XYZ file of C-alpha atoms in Angstrom:
367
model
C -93.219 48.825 9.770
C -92.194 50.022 13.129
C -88.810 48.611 15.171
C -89.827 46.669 18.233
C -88.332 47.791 21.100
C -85.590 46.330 22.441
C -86.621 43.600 25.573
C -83.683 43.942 28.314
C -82.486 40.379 27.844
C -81.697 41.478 24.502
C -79.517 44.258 25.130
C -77.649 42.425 27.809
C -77.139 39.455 25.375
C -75.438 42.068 22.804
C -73.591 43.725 25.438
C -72.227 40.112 26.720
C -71.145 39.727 22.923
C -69.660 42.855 22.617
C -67.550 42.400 25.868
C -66.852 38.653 24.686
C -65.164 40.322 21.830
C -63.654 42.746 23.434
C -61.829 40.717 26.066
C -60.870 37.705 22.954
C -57.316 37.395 23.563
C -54.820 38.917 20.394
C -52.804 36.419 18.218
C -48.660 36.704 18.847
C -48.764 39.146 16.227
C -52.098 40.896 15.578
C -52.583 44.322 16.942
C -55.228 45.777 19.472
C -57.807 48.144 17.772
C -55.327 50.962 20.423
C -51.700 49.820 18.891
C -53.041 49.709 15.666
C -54.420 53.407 15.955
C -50.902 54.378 17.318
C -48.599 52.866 14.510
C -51.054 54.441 11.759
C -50.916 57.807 12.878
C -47.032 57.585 12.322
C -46.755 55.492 9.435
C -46.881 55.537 5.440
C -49.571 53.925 3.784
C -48.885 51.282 0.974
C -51.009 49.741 -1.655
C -49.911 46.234 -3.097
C -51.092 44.193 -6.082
C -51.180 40.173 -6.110
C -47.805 39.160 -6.769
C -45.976 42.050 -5.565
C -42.906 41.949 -3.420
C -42.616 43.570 0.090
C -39.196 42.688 0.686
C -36.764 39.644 -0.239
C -35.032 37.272 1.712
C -31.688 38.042 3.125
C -32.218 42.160 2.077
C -31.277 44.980 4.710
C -34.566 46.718 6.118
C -35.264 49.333 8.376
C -39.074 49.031 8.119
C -41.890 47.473 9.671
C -45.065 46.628 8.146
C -49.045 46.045 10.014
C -51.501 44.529 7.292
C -54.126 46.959 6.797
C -55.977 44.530 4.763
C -54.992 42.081 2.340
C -53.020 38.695 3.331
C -49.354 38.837 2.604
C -47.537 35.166 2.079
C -43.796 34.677 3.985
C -41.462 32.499 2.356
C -38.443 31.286 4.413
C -37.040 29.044 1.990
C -34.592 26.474 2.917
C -37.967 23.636 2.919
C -39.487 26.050 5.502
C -43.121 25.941 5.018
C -44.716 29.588 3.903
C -46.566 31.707 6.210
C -49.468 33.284 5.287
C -50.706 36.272 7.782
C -53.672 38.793 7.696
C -55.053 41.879 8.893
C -53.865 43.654 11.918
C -50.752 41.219 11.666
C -47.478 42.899 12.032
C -43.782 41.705 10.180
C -40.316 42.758 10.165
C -40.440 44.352 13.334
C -36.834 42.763 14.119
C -35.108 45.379 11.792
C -36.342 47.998 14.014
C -34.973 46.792 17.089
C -31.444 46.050 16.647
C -31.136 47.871 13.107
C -30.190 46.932 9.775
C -30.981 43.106 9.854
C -31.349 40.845 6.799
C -34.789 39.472 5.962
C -35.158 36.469 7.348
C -37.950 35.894 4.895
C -39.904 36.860 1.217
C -42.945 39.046 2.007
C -45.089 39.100 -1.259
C -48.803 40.273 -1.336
C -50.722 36.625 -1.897
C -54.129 38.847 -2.583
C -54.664 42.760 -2.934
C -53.370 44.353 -0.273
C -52.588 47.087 1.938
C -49.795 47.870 4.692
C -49.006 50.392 6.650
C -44.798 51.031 6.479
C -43.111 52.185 9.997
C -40.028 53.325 9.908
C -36.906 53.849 12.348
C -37.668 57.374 12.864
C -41.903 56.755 13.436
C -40.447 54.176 15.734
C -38.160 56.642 17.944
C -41.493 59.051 17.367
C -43.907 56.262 19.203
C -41.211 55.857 21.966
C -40.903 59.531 22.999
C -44.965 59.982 22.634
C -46.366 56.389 22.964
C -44.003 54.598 25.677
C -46.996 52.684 27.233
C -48.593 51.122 23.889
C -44.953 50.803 22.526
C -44.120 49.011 25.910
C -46.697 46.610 26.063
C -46.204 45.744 21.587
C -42.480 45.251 22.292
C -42.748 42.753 25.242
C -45.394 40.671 22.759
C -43.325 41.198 20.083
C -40.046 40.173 21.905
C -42.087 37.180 23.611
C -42.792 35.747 19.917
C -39.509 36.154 18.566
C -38.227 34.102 21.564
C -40.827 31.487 21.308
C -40.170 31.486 17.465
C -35.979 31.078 17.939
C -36.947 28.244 20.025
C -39.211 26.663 17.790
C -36.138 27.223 14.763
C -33.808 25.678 17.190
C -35.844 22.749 17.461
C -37.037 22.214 14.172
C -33.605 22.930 13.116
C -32.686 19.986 15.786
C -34.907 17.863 14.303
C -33.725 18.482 10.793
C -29.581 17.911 11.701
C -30.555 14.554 13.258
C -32.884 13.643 10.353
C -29.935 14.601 7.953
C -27.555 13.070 10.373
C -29.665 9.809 10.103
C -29.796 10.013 6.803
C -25.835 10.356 6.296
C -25.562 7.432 8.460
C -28.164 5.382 6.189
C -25.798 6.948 3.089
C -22.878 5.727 4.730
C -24.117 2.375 5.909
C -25.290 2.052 2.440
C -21.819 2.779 0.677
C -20.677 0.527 2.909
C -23.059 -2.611 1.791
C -22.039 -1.533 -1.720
C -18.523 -1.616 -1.137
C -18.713 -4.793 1.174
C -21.271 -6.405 -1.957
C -18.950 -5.084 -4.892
C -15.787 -6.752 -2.844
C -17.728 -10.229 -2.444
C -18.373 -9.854 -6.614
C -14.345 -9.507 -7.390
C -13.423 -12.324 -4.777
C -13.326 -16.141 -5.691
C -15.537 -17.906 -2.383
C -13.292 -20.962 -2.121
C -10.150 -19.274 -1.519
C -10.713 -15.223 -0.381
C -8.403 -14.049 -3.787
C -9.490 -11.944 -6.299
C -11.148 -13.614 -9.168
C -11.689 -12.230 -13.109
C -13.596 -9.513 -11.921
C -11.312 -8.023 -9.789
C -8.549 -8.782 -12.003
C -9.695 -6.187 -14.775
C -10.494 -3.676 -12.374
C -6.919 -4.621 -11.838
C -5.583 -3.766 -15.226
C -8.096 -0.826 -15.601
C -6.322 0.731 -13.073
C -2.799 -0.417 -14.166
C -4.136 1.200 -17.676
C -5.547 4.591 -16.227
C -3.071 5.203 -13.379
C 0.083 6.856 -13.478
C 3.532 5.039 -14.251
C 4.879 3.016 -11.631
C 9.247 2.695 -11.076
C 9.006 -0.926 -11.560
C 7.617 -3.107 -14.024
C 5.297 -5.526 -14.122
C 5.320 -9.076 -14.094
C 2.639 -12.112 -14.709
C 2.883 -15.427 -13.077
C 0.497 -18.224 -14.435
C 0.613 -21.217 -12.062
C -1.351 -24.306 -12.926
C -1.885 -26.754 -10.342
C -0.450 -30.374 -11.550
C -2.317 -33.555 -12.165
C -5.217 -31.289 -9.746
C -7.898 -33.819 -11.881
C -6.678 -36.795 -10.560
C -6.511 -35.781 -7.237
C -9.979 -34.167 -7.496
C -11.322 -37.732 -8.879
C -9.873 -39.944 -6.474
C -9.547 -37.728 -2.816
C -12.824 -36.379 -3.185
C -14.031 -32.636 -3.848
C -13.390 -31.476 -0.177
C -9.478 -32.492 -0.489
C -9.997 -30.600 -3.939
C -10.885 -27.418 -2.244
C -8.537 -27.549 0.445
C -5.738 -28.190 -2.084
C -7.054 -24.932 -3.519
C -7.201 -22.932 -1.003
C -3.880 -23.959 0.331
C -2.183 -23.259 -3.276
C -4.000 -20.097 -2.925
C -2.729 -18.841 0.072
C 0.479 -19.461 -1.261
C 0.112 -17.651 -3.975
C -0.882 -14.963 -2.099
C 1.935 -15.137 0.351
C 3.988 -14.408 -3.045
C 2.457 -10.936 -3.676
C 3.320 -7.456 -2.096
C 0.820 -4.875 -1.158
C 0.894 -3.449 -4.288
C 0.435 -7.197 -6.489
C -2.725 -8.814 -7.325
C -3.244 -12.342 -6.747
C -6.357 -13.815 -8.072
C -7.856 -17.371 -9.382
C -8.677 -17.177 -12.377
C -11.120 -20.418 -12.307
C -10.599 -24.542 -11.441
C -7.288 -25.129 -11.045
C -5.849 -22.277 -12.304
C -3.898 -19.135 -10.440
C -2.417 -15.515 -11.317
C -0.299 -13.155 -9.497
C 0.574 -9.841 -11.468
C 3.162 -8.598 -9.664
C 5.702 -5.564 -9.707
C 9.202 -6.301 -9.712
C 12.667 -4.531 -10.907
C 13.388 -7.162 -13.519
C 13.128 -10.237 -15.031
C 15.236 -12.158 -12.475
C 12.771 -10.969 -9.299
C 10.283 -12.478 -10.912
C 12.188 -15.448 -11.249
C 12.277 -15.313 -7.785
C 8.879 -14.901 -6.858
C 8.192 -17.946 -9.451
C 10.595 -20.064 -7.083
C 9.014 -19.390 -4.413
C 5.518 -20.258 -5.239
C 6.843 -23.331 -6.189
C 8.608 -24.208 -3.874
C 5.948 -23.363 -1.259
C 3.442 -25.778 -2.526
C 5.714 -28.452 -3.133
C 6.359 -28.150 0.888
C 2.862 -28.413 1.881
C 1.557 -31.432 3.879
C -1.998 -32.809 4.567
C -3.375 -34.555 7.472
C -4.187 -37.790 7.696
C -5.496 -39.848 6.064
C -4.329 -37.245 3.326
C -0.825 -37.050 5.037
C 1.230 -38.648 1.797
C -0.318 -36.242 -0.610
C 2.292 -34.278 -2.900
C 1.291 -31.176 -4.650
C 3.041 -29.227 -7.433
C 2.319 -26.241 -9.969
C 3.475 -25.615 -13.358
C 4.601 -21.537 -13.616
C 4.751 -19.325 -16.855
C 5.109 -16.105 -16.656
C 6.883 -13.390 -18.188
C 7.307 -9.453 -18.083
C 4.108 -7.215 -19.452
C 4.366 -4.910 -21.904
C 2.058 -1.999 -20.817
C 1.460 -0.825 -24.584
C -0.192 -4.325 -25.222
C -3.519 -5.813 -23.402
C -3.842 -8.589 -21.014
C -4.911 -10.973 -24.030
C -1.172 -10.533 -24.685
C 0.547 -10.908 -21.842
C -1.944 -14.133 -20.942
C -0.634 -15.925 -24.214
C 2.926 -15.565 -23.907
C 2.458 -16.521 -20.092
C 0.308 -19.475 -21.391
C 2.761 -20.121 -23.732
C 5.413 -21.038 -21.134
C 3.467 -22.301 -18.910
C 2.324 -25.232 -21.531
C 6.061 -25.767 -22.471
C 6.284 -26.392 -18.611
C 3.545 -28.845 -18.445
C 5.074 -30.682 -22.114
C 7.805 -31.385 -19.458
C 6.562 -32.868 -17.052
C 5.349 -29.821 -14.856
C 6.438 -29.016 -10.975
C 8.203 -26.340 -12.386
C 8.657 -22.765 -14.119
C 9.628 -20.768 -16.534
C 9.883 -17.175 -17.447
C 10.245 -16.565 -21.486
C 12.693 -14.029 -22.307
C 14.950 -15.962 -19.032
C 18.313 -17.489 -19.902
C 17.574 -19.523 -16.320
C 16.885 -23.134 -16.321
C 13.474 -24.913 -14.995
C 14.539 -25.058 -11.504
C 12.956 -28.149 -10.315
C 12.983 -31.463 -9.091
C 12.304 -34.729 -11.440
C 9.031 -34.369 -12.869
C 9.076 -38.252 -12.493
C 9.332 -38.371 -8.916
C 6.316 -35.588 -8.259
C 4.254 -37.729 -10.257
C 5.230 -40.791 -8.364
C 4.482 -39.183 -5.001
C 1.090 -37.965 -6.565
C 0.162 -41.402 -7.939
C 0.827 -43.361 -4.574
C -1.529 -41.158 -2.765
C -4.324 -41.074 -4.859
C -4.028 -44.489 -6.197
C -7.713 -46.385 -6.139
């Protein structure tokens, strides 16, 4: 069968086409059918196998590669996505104008492939003989690099402020578990610590180093707190509480923990130089709640504590110390209470008549 001759339309349709794809504009970093002529006259030939490794991140280079054919796969690492780039692509050009620079990148061969390898002195070659291709690929090349800094920049941007918003959520977290693990070890009526926070107490006592002073427990029991719970009402109750409480607290250095340890009940571990401070800080507890007053029509309401306490042995556990505390603390009460008393003291129960608290108690809270 003979061709049929070509009709003039048709020739100007395939020229049109050819010139289309002639004139179709170059990606950043493919070559023109010219460049890529130029750089292969001057440059070593390589043949790569799947898998195989063009250069690793972070190594010295003086080469350049241009993708003959093939795809080669760049991995930047650091949650960078990969880059995979074809034929007529150059890569690593940046070693070759400013010298030895480390790979900012993995080049492995993602298929069969093969590169051509220009070095620093086919490089100096092109510039003597090639000035006007080697002109125009280094103002491309130099116009990518920019644009790709900028890109970095702002993707790195994006990625401090991401990080930096996820510190803060971190933080901000920490905090809620601090601020929710703090609301766990305090007692709600009166802000002290309660049982939690009292063994995370004596872990640390436990676990930390020796301290110059010893320690010291204080038990303090509020008296006849039933009766006045009964007959003023729950809300007196509380504030009763929370007023022995603050005293209690007002007892305790820095370094002390005062806590409730449930009802009517307080504690106040406390470090002291001997058995005669913490006498002292007994006295004072007291003494304190004994002085407080209520408004009206509370205003004749007398409250008083029993105190037992005595000086921990840090070779025995809490259950011990509590008992012998408890112990004294019960002799108190056997008494009469609005008092204290430290075992292993040769002090007597400073207080007033146990007769007359009770009196004072009993006329305000009398139905």
């Amino acid at each position: 069968m003979s061709n049929l001759p070509t009709t003039p339309s048709s020739a100007a349709a395939d020229l049109a086409a050819n010139q289309a794809k002639a004139r179709a504009p170059l990606l950043p970093r493919e070559l023109s059918d010219d460049e890529l002529a130029v750089f292969a006259a001057v440059s070593t030939r390589r043949d790569l196998d799947v898998g195989e490794i063009v250069f690793q991140h972070g190594e010295v280079g003086r080469c350049m590669y241009i993708i003959e054919s093939g795809e080669i796969r760049l991995e930047f690492g650091d949650d960078l996505p990969d880059k995979l780039i074809g034929e007529r692509t150059f890569f690593g050009e940046l070693t070759l104008f400013i010298g030895n620079h480390a790979r900012g990148a993995t080049a492995i061969a993602a298929t069969p492939a093969t590169v051509h390898v220009v070095d620093h002195a086919a490089f100096e070659q092109l510039m003597l003989h090639e000035p006007r291709h080697l002109a125009h690929f280094m103002r491309r090349s130099f116009s990518y690099l920019v644009a790709s800094e900028q890109q970095l920049i702002a993707n790195q941007k994006r990625r401090n402020e991401d990080l930096l918003a996820t510190l803060n959520s971190l933080h901000l977290t920490q905090s809620e578990l601090a601020a929710t693990e703090r609301l766990v070890q305090t007692d709600e009526l009166t802000n002290l610590c309660n049982r939690r926070g009292l063994y995370r107490f004596l872990k640390r006592v436990q676990e930390g180093p020796a301290m110059d002073s010893a320690l010291g427990l204080l038990l303090v029991d509020l008296d006849q707190f039933k009766r006045i719970n009964d007959h003023c009402g729950h809300a007196i109750g509380d504030q009763v509480l929370r007023a022995a409480g603050q005293e209690v607290l007002s007892a305790a250095a820095a370094s002390d923990l005062p806590c409730r340890l449930g009802g009517d009940e307080f504690a106040l571990l406390t470090y002291v130089a001997n058995i005669e401070e913490l006498e002292m800080r007994a006295a004072q507890i007291a003494s304190a709640i004994r002085s407080l007053r209520f408004p009206s029509p509370n205003q004749h309401l007398r409250i008083s504590v029993s105190i037992g306490g005595g000086m921990c042995a840090l070779d025995q556990p809490w259950a011990n110390w509590y008992s012998e505390a408890d112990a004294a603390l019960y002799d108190i009460k056997a008494r009469g209470g609005d008092g204290w008393l430290i075992l292993g003291s040769n002090a007597s129960v400073n207080r007033p008549s146990a007769s007359d608290s009770a009196a004072c108690v009993a006329e305000q809270i009398r139905p």
